[in-house]
mmCIF file of C-alpha atoms in Angstrom:
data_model
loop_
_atom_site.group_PDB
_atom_site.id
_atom_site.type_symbol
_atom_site.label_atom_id
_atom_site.label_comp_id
_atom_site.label_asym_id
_atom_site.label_seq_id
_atom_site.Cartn_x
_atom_site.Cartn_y
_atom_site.Cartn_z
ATOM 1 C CA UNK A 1 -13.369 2.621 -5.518
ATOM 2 C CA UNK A 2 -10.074 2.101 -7.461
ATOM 3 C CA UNK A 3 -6.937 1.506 -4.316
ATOM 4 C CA UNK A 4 -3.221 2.004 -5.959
ATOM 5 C CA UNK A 5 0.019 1.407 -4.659
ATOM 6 C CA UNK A 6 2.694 2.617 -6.636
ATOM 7 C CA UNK A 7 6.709 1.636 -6.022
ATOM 8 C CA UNK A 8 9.754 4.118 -6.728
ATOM 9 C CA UNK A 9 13.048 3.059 -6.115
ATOM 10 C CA UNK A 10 15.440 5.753 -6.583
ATOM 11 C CA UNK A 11 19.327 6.007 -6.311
ATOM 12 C CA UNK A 12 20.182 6.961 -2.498
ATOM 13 C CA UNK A 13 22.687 10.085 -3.560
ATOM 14 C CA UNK A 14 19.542 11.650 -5.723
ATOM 15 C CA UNK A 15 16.622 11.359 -3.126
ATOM 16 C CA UNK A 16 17.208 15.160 -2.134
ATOM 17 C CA UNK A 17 17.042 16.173 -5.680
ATOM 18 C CA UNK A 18 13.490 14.299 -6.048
ATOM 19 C CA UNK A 19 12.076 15.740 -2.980
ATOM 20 C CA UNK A 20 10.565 18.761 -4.624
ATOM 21 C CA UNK A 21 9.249 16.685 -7.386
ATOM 22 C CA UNK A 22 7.464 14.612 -5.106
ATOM 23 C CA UNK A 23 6.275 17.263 -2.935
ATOM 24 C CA UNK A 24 5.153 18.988 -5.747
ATOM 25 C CA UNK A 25 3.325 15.818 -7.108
ATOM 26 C CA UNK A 26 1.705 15.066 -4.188
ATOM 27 C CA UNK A 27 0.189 18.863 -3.907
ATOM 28 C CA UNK A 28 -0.874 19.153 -7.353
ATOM 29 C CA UNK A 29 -2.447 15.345 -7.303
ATOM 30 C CA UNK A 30 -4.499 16.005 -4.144
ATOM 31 C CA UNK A 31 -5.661 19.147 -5.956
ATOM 32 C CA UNK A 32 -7.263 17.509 -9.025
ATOM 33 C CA UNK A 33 -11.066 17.301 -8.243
ATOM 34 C CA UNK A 34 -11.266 13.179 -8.280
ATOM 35 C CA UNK A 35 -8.464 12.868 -6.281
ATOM 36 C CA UNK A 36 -10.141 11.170 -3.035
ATOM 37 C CA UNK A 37 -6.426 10.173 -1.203
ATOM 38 C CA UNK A 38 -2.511 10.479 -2.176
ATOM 39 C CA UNK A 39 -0.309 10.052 -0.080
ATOM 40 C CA UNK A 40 3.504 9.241 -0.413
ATOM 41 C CA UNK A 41 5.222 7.042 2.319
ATOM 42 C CA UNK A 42 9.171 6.061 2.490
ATOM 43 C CA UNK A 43 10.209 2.204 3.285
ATOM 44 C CA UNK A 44 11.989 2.744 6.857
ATOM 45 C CA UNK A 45 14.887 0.372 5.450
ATOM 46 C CA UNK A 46 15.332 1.656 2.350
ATOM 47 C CA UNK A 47 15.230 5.768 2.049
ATOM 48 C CA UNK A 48 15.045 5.466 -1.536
ATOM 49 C CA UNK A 49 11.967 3.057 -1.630
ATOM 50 C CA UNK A 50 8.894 5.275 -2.096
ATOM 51 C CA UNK A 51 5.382 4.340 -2.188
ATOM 52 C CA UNK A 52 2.400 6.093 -3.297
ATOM 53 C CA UNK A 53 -1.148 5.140 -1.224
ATOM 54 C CA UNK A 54 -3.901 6.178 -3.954
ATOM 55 C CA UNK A 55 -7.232 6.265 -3.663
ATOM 56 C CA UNK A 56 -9.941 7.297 -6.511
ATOM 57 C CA UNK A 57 -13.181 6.170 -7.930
ATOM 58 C CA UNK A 58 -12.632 4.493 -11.033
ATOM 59 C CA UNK A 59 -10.457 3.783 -13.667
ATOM 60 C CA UNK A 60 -11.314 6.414 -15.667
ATOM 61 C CA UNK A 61 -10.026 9.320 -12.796
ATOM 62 C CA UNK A 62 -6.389 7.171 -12.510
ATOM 63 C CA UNK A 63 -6.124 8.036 -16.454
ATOM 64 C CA UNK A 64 -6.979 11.785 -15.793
ATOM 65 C CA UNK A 65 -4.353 11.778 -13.013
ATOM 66 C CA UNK A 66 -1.683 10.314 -15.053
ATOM 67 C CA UNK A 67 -2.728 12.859 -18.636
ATOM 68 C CA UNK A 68 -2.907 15.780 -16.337
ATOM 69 C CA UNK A 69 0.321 18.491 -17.257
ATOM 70 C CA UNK A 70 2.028 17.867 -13.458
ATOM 71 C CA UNK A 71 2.182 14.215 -14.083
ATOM 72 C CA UNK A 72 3.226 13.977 -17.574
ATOM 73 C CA UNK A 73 5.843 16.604 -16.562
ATOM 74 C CA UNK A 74 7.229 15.240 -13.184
ATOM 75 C CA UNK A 75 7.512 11.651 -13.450
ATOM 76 C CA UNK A 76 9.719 11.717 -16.241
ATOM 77 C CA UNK A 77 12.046 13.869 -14.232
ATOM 78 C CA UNK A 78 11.252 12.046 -11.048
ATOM 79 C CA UNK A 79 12.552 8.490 -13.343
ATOM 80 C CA UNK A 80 15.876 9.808 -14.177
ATOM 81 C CA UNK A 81 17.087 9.455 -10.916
ATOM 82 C CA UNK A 82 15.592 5.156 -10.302
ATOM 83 C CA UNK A 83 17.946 2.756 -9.815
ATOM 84 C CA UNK A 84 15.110 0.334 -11.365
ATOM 85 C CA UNK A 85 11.762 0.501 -12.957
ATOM 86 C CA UNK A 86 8.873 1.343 -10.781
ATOM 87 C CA UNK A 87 5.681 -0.827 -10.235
ATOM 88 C CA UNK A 88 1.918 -0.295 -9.484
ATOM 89 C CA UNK A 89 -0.781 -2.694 -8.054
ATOM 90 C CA UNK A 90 -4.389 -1.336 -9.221
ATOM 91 C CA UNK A 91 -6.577 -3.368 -5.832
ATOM 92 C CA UNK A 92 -10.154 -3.464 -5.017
ATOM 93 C CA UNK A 93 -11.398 -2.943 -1.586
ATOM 94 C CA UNK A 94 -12.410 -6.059 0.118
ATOM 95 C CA UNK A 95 -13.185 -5.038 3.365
ATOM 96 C CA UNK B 1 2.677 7.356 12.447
ATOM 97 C CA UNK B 2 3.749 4.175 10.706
ATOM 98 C CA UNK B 3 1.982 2.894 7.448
ATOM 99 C CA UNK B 4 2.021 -1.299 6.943
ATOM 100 C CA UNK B 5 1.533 -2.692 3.832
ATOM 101 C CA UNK B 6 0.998 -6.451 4.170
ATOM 102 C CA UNK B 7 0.790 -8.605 1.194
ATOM 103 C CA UNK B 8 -0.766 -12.447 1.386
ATOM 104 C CA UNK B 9 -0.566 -14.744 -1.412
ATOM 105 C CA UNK B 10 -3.249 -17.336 -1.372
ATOM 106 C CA UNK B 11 -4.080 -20.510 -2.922
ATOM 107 C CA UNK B 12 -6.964 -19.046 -5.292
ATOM 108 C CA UNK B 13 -9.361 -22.536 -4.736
ATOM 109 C CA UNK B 14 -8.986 -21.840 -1.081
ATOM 110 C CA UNK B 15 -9.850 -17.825 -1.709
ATOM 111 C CA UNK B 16 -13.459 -18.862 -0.492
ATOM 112 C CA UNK B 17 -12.215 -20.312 2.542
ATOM 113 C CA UNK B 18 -10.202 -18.057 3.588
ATOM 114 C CA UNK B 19 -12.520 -15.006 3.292
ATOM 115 C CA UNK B 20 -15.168 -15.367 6.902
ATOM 116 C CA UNK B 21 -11.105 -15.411 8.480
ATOM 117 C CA UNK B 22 -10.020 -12.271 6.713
ATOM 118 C CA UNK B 23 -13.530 -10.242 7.867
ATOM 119 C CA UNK B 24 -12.920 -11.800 11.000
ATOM 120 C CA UNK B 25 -9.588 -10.127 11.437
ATOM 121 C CA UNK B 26 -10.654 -6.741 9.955
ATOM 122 C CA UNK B 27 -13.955 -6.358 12.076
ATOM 123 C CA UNK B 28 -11.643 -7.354 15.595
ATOM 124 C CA UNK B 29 -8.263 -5.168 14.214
ATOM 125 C CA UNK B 30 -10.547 -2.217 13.572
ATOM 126 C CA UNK B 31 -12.584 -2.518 17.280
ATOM 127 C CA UNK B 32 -8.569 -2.295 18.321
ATOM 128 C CA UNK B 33 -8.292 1.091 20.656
ATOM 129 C CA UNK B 34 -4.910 1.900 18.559
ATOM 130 C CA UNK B 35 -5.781 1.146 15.583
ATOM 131 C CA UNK B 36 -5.959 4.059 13.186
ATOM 132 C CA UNK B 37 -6.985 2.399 9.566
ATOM 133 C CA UNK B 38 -6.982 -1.362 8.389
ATOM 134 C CA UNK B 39 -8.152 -1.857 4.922
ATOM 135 C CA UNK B 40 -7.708 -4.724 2.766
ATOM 136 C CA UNK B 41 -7.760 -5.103 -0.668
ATOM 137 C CA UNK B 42 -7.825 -7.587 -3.463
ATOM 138 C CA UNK B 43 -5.286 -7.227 -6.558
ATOM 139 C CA UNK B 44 -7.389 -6.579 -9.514
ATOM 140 C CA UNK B 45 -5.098 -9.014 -11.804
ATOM 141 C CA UNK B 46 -4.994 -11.941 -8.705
ATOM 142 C CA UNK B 47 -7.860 -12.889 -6.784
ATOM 143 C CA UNK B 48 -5.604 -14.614 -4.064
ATOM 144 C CA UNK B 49 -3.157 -11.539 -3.832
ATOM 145 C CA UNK B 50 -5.014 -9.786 -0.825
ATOM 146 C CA UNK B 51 -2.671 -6.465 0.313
ATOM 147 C CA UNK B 52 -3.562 -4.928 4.100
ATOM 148 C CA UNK B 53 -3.114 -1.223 4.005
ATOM 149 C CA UNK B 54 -2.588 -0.193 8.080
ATOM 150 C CA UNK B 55 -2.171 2.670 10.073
ATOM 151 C CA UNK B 56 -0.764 2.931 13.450
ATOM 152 C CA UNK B 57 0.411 5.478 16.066
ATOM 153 C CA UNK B 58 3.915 3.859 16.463
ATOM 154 C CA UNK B 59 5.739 0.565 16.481
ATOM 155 C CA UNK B 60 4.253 -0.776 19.731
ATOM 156 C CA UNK B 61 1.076 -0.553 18.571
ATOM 157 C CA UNK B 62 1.705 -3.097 15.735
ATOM 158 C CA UNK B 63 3.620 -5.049 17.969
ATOM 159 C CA UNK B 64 0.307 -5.327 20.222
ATOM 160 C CA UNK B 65 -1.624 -5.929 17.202
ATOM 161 C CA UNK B 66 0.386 -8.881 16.299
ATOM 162 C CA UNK B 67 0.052 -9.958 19.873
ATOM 163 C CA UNK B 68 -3.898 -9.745 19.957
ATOM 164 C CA UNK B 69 -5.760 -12.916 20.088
ATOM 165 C CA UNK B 70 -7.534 -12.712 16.871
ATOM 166 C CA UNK B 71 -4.125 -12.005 15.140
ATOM 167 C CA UNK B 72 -2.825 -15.401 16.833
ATOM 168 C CA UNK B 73 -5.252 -17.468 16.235
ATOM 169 C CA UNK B 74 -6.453 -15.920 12.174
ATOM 170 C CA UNK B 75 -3.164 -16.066 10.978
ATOM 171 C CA UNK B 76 -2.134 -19.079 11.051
ATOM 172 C CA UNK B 77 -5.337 -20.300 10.303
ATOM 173 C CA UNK B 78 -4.942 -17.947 7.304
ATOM 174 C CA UNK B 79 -1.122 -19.028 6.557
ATOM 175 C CA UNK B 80 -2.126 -22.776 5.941
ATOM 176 C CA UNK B 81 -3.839 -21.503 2.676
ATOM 177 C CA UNK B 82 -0.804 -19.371 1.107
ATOM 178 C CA UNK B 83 0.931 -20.180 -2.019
ATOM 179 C CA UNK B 84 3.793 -18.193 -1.083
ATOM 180 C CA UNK B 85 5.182 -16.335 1.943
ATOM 181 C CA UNK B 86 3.589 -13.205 2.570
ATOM 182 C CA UNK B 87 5.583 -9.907 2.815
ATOM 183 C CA UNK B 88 5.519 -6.358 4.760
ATOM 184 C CA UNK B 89 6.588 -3.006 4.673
ATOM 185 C CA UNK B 90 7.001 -0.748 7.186
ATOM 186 C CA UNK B 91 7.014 2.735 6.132
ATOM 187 C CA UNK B 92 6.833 6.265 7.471
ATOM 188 C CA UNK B 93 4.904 9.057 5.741
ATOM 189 C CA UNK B 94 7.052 11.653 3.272
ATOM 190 C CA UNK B 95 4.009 13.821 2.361
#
């Protein structure tokens, strides 16, 4: 089992314009067959901190998710609007 | 319902020791009656970089977490084997 957290930090006057994007992301991600969780969460200080709380089973289904046409299409447009680069933690379960 | 993420940085030749503490924690957090999810996980690049993923009703709940005896008495036990101050993030769920 392959845990991901991913980091967005986008300008506060564009977080309306991403909404769709994201909600759009986060439908078409929980759709893909190996998806097991996705879910996007919003720092309560910051309401253009985002985080993505991923779940899936290896490796190999992260690298589907990020080839598949809704990601390659969307984060690009979701990026225009950061205010700095993103980051991800790939984690293991420990307990 | 309010997503944690908790990140501890420890020493990584006290990583052994400090594992019975973290299962401690889990296994008692978990038996907690408000405790929705408590997961922790290992960064796959940093075997001392151990990141809680939590889920609670509200913001008293994690206040009574905090205020539980195991939490008391594992975390500072815990603490004395960091390399660096840990961190959190409160966050509320977008989608």
């Amino acid at each position: 089992m392959l845990k991901v957290i991913a980091q967005d930090f986008i300008k506060l006057d564009r977080v309306e314009e991403v909404m769709p994007l994201y909600r759009e992301l986060v439908d078409k991600t929980r759709a893909e067959p190996l998806c097991i969780s996705y879910e996007l969460c919003v720092d309560q200080k910051d309401p253009g901190h985002f985080v993505f709380l991923e779940e899936w089973p290896d490796r190999d289904a992260l690298d589907a998710h990020c080839a598949t046409e809704h990601f390659q299409r969307l984060v690009p447009l979701i990026d225009r609007h950061q205010r700095q680069p993103g980051t991800y933690l790939l984690m293991d379960a420990f307990a």
